[in-house]
Every structure is written in structure tokens, then in C-alpha cells.
Short mmCIF file of C-alpha atoms in Angstrom, two decimals:
data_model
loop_
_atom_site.label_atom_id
_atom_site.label_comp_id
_atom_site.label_asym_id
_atom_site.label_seq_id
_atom_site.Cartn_x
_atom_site.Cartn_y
_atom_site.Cartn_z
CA UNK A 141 22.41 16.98 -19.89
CA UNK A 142 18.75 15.79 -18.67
CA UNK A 143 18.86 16.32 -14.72
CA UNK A 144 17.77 13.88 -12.46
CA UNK A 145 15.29 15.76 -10.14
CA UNK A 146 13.30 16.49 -13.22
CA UNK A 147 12.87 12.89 -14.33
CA UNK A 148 11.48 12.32 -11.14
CA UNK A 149 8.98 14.42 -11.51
CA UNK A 150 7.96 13.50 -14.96
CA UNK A 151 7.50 10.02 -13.36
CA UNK A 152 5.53 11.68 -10.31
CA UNK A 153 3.47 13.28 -12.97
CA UNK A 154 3.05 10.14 -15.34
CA UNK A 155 1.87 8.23 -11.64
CA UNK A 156 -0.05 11.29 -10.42
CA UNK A 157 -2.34 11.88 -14.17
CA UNK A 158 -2.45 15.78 -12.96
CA UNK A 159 0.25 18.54 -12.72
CA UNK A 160 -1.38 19.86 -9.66
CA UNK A 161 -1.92 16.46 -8.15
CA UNK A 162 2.25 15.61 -8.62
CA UNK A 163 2.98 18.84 -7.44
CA UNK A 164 1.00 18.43 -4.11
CA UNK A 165 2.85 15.14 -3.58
CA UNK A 166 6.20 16.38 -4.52
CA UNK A 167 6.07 19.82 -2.25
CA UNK A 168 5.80 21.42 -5.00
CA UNK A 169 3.82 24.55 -6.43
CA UNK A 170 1.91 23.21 -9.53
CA UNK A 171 3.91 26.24 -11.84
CA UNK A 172 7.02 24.87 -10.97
CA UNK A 173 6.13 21.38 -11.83
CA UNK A 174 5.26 23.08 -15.38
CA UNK A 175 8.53 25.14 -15.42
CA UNK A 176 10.55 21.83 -14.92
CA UNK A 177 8.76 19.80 -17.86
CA UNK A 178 9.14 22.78 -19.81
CA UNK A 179 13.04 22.80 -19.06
CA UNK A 180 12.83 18.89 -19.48
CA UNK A 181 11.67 19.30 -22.91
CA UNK A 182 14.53 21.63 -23.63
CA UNK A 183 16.53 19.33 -22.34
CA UNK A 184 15.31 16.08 -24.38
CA UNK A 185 14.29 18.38 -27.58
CA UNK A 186 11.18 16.13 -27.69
CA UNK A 187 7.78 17.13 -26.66
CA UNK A 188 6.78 15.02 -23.47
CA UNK A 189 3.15 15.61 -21.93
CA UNK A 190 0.37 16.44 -23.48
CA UNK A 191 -2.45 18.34 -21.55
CA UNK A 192 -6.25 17.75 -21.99
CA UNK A 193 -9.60 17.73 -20.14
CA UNK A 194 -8.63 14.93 -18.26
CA UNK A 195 -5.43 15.83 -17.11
CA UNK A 196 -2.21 15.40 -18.49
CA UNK A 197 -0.67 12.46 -20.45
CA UNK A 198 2.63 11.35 -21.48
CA UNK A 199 3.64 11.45 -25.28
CA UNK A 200 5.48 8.56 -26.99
CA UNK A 201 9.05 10.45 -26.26
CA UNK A 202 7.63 11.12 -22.88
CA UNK A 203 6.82 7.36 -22.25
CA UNK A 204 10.12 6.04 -24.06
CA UNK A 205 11.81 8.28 -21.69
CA UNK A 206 9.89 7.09 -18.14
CA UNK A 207 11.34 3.92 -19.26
CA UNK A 208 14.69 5.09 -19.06
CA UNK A 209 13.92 6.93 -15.65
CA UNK A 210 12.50 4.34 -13.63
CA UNK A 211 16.33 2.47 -14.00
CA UNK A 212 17.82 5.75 -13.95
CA UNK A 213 16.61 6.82 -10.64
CA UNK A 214 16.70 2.89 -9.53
CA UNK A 215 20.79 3.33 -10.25
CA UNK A 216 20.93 6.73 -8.35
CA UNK A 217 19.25 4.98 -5.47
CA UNK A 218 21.87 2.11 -5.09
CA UNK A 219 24.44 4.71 -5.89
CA UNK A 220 23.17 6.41 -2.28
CA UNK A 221 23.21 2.50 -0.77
CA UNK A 222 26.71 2.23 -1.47
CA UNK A 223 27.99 5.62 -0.59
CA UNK A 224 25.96 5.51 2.57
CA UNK A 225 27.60 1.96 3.33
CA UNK A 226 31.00 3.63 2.41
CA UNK A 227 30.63 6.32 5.15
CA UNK A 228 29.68 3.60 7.43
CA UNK A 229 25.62 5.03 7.26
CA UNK A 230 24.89 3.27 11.06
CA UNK A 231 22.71 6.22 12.16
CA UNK A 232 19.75 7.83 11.01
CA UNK A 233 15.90 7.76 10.11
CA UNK A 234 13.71 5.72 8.53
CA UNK A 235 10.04 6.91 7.69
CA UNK A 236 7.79 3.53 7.62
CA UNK A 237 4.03 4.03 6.42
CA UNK A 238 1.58 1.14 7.58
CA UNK A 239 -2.19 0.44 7.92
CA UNK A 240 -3.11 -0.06 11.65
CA UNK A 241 -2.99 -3.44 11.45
CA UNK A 242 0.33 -3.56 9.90
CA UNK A 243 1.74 -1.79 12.80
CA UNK A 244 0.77 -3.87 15.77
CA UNK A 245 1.90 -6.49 13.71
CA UNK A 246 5.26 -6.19 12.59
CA UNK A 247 5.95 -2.54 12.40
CA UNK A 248 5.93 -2.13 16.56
CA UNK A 249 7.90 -5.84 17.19
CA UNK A 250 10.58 -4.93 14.24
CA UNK A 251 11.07 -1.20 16.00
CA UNK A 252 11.36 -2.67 19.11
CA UNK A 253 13.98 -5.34 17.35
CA UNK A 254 16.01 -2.70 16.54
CA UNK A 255 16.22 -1.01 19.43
CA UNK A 256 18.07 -3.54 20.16
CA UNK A 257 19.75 -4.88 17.14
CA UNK A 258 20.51 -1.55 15.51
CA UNK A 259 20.14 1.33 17.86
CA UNK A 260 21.36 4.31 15.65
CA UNK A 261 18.51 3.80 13.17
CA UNK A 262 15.50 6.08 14.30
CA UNK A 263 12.17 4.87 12.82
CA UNK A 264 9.13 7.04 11.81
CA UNK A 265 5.88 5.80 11.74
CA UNK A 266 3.20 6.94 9.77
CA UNK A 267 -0.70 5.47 9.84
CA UNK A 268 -1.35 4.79 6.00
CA UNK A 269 -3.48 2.31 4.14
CA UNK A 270 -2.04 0.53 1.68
CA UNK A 271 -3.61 2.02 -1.66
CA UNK A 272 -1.79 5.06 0.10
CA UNK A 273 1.80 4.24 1.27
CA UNK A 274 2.96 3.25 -1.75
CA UNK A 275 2.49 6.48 -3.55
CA UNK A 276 4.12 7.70 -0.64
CA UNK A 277 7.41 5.66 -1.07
CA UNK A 278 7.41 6.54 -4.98
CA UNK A 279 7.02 10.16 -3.93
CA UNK A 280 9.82 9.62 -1.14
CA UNK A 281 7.13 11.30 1.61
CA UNK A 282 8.47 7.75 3.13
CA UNK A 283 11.25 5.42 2.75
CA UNK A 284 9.05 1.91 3.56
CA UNK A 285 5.96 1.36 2.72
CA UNK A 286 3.76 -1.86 4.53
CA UNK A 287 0.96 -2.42 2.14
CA UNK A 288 -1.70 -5.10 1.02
CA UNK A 289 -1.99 -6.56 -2.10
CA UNK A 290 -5.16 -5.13 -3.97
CA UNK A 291 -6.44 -4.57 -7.56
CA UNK A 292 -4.50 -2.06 -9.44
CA UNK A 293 -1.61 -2.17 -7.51
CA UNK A 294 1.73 -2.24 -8.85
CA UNK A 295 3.05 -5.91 -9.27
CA UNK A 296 6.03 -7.44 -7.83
CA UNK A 297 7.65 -6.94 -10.80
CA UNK A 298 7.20 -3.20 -10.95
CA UNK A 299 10.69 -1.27 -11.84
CA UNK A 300 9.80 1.40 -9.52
CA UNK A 301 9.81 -0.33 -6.34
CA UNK A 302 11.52 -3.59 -4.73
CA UNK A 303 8.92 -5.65 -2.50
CA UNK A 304 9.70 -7.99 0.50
CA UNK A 305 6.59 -10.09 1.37
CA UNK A 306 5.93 -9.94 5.08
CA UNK A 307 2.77 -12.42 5.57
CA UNK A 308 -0.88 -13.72 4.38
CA UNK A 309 -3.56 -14.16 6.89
CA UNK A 310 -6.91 -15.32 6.12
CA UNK A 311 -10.50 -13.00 6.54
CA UNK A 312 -13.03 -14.65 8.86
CA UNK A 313 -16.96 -14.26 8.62
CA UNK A 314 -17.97 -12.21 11.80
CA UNK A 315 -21.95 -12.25 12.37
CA UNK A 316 -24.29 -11.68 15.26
CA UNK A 317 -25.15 -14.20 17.74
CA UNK A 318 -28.51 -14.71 16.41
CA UNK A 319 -27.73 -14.91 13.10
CA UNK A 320 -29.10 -18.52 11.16
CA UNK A 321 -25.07 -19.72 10.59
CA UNK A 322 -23.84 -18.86 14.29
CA UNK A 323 -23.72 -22.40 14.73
CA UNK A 324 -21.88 -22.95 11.67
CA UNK A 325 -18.64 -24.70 11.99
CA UNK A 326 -17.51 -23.12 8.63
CA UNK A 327 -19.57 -20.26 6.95
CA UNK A 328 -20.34 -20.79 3.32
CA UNK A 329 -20.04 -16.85 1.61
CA UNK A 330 -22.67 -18.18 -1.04
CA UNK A 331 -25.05 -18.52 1.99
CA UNK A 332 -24.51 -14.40 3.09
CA UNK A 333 -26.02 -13.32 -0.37
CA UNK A 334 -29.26 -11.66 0.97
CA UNK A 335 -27.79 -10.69 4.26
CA UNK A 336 -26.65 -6.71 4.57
CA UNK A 337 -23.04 -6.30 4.76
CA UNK A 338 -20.96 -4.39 6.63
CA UNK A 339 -17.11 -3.33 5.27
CA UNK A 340 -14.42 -0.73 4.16
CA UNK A 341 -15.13 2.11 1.79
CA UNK A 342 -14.41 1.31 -1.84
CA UNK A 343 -10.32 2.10 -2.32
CA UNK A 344 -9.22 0.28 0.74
CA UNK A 345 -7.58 -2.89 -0.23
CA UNK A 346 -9.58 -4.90 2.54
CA UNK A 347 -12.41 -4.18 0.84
CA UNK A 348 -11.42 -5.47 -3.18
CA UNK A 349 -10.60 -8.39 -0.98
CA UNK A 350 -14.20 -8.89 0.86
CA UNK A 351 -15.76 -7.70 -2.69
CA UNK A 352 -13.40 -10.54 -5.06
CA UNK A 353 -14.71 -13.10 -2.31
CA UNK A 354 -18.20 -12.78 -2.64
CA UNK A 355 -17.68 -12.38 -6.45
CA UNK A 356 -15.72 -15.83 -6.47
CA UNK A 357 -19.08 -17.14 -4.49
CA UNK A 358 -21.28 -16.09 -7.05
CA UNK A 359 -22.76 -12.09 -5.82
CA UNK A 360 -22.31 -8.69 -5.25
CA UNK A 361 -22.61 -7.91 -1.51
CA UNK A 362 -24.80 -5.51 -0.63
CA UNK A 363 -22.58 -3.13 1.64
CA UNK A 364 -25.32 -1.21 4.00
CA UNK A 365 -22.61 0.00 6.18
CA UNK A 366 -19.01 1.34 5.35
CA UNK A 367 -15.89 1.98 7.95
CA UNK A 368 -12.22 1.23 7.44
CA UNK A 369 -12.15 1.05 11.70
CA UNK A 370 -12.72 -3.02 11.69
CA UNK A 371 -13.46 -1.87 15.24
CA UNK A 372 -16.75 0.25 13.99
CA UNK A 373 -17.48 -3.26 11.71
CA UNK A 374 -17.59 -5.58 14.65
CA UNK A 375 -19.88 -3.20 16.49
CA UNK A 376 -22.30 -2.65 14.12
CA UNK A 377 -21.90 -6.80 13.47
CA UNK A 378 -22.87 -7.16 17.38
CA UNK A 379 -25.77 -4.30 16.66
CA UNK A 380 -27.05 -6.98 14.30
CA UNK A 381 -26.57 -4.51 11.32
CA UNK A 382 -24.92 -6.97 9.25
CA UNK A 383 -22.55 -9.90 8.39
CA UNK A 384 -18.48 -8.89 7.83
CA UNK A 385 -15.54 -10.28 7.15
CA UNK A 386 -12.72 -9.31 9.02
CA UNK A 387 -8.57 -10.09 8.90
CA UNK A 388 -8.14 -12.52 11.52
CA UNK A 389 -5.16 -10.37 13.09
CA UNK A 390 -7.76 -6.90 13.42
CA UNK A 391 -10.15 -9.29 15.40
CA UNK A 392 -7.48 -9.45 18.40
CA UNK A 393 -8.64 -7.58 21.25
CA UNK A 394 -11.80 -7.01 20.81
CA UNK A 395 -14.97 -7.30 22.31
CA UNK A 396 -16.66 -10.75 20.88
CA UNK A 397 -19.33 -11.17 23.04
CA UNK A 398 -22.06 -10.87 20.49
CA UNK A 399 -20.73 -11.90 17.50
CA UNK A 400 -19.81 -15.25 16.52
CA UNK A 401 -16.65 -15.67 14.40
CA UNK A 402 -16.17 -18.29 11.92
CA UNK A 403 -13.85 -19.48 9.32
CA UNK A 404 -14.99 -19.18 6.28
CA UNK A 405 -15.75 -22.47 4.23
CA UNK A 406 -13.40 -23.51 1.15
CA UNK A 407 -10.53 -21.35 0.13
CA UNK A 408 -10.38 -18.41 2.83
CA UNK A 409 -10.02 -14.26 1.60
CA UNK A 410 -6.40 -13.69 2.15
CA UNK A 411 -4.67 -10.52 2.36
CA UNK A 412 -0.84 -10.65 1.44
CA UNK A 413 0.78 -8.25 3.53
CA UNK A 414 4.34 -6.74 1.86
CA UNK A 415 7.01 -4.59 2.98
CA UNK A 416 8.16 -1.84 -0.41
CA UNK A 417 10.83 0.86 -1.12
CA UNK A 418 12.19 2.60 -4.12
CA UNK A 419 13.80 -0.20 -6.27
CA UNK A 420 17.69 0.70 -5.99
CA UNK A 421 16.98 1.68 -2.11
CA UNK A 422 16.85 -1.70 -0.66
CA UNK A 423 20.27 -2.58 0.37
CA UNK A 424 20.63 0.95 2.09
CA UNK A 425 22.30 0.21 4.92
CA UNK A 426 19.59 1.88 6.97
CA UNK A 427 16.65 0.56 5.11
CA UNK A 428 18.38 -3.21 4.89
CA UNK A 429 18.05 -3.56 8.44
CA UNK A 430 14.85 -2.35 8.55
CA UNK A 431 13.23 -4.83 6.23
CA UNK A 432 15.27 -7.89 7.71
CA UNK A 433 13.47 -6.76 11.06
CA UNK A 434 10.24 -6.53 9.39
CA UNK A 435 10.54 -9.67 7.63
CA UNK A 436 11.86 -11.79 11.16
CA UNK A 437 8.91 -10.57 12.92
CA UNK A 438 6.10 -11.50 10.05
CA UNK A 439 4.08 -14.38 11.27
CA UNK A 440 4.87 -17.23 9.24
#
């Protein structure tokens, strides 16, 4: 009989690429990740990871069998939906991970929605980008995860987790007040070739979106300054250190007095903000409510 607690970890370690790096997300000591695919392959009678210089990788058994798990542990999740609604499940907590942003957008409205609309559900926030909450949901650190569409993340359709989009807002070009296109109505990216940029490290999905933008208008930018604070970005924008562009939401509240901010000409950047749990999870009767708040208080 294969037990479930050790599929999940040959999934962890299939997402993961490193025993030690699954066992760090999973709590775990990195020999007892080993002892439990050893016991797994006992279980199976097939040989399931193979370990090399670059870490470890799954074997053909091991990969016919992560197909199995990912509905397998799916099914156990909506088996703990139901038996939660069963027993009635109107109180507990809810761990939501969220980008900054994210939260002063519709992770603080939705928690103070159900405050009032469901006030046995406790919610947890957590400060996460997006690259890094949804690891975080597969490795059930957190229940939600509010994340941003980027490059090499897993699609909609991924069998591991159920998605709810939230919103898309556009990125805006923010540069100084002296700059040649301040007076720009619209700001043309193919004109910011030569100018030094300013954006988020490599890995945050803000800045695949900046870097696909300037691809689409023909160059590389040439990133002379790096922060994942949009606050930092504007500042050093206002130093005259460089040209940006910025999520039209992060730009609330800030100090604008010398920068100009400007849509940006043709087809905008857009980020496409989603809400994600484990697929199985999402008609929990605490996590339902939860992601019908989320998705009420989305901007359309």
C-alpha cells in the first residue's frame, strides 16, 4: 500500500530538483526525505529518482507515478473539503501569501469582507512574491497563494493547483521631469532604448514583464539599477537615475513630484494578478469563502 505523505514528497522533490532543497520546504531533515523514497521504492518495487551532479531526477516509474499523485493528492484534498463541510468547518485559519501590492489590493479589503461576512475564518498573511507563494501553496507552508503571471510559471491548467483570476492592470512609464518624453502624452518603449533603466531583480515576475515589453519593442533594457521596493524605483526615477515602468496600482501614494507618469503607447505591460490553492482544496469550506472575497474585491 503506497502512503500518501510519501507521494507528496516525491512530488515536492520532482518540483524542488534537490533532496535537501524539498526537505527544507517540507520541514523536513534531508535523511528523512531519503528514508521515505527509499520506503517509496519498496513500496512501488520500481526504482524512482535517480541522483547526479545536478541534483536529483525522476525515473520513468518515478514520473508515471507523479502522474498518478498529482490526482491522488488532488482527491485527498476534496476528500478534506467535504468532510470539513460535513462537520460544518465555519471556523478556522487560512494562511494567504501575497506580494505587497497584492495585499493593499485585495488581500486587506477581502479580510476586512470577512470580518464581516464570515467571522470564524481567521486569515494569515504572509508578504511573498509571486515566483514564491506558489511553491508555498504546493508545499502547504500556505493555503492561498496571490501571484502574477510570469515565465515559467505553472499554467492554468496545471493539475497541481486550481487558479481564480483576481485582475490585470497595466505598467506605466515613470521618468524624471526633465526627461525628453515628459511631455509625452503616450510614451513609445522603442523610444527608452538608450536610456538606463531602473527595475526588479531578475526572478520577480514584474520584472519578465518590464523585460518581454521592451523585447516586444525591439531591445534589451539596460537595467543600471535593481529593487523589488517600486518605492526605491520611483526615487531613483525622481534622482534622474533612470526611466521605469511601474504597475499602475504600486504608483498610489507616492510622492510624484518629480517624475512624470505616462501611459505607455500601443498595447500596455499587463500583469495578471491570480488567486491559487492545491487543486482538490478549493471548495474547502474555509478556503471557498476566502477566494469569493478575494475575487468580489478584484478591480474589474
Amino acid at each position: 500500500m503506497i502512503e500518501a505523505r510519501r507521494l507528496h514528497i516525491l512530488r515536492a522533490v520532482a518540483d524542488h530538483r534537490t533532496v535537501t532543497a524539498a526537505a527544507a520546504a517540507l520541514y523536513l531533515t534531508p535523511s528523512a526525505v531519503s528514508q521515505q523514497l527509499a520506503a517509496l521504492e519498496q513500496e512501488t518495487g520500481h526504482r524512482l529518482v535517480e541522483r547526479g551532479a545536478k541534483g536529483v531526477r525522476l525515473t520513468p516509474a518515478g514520473e508515471i507515478l507523479l502522474s498518478h499523485t498529482n490526482a491522488v493528492l488532488a482527491q485527498l484534498e476534496r476528500a478534506e473539503a467535504e468532510l470539513a463541510a460535513y462537520s460544518s468547518g465555519a471556523a478556522g485559519t487560512v494562511t494567504v501569501a501575497s506580494f505587497a501590492t497584492g495585499i493593499v489590493l485585495v488581500v486587506a479589503p477581502a479580510v476586512a469582507r470577512l470580518a464581516e461576512s464570515a467571522p470564524g475564518i481567521r486569515i494569515r498573511v504572509q508578504d511573498a512574491e509571486g515566483d514564491a507563494s506558489l511553491p508555498m501553496v504546493l508545499d502547504r507552508q500556505v493555503d492561498v497563494a496571490v501571484a502574477v503571471e510570469y515565465r515559467g510559471a505553472p499554467p492554468a491548467d496545471d493539475p497541481r493547483l486550481a487558479h481564480v483570476p483576481l485582475y490585470a492592470e497595466p505598467f506605466d512609464a515613470v521618468v524624471p521631469v526633465g526627461h525628453r518624453l515628459a511631455d509625452a502624452a503616450e510614451v513609445p518603449l522603442a523610444e527608452l532604448a538608450k536610456d538606463c533603466w531602473i527595475g526588479p531583480y531578475p526572478g520577480n515576475p514584474c520584472h519578465d514583464v518590464v523585460v518581454l515589453a521592451c523585447e516586444n519593442a525591439g531591445f534589451q533594457p539596460r537595467m543600471e539599477h535593481s529593487s523589488d521596493d517600486f518605492r526605491a524605483v520611483v526615487a531613483l526615477a525622481s534622482a534622474d537615475a533612470g526611466v521605469a515602468l511601474v504597475p499602475r496600482s504600486a504608483l498610489r501614494g507616492m510622492d510624484l513630484a518629480r517624475v512624470v507618469v505616462r501611459p505607455v503607447d500601443g498595447t500596455p505591460p499587463t500583469r495578471r494578478v491570480f488567486a491559487a490553492v492545491r487543486r482538490g482544496a478549493e471548495e474547502h469550506p474555509l478556503i471557498r469563502p476566502v477566494l469569493d472575497a478575494l475575487s468580489a474585491v478584484a478591480p474589474m
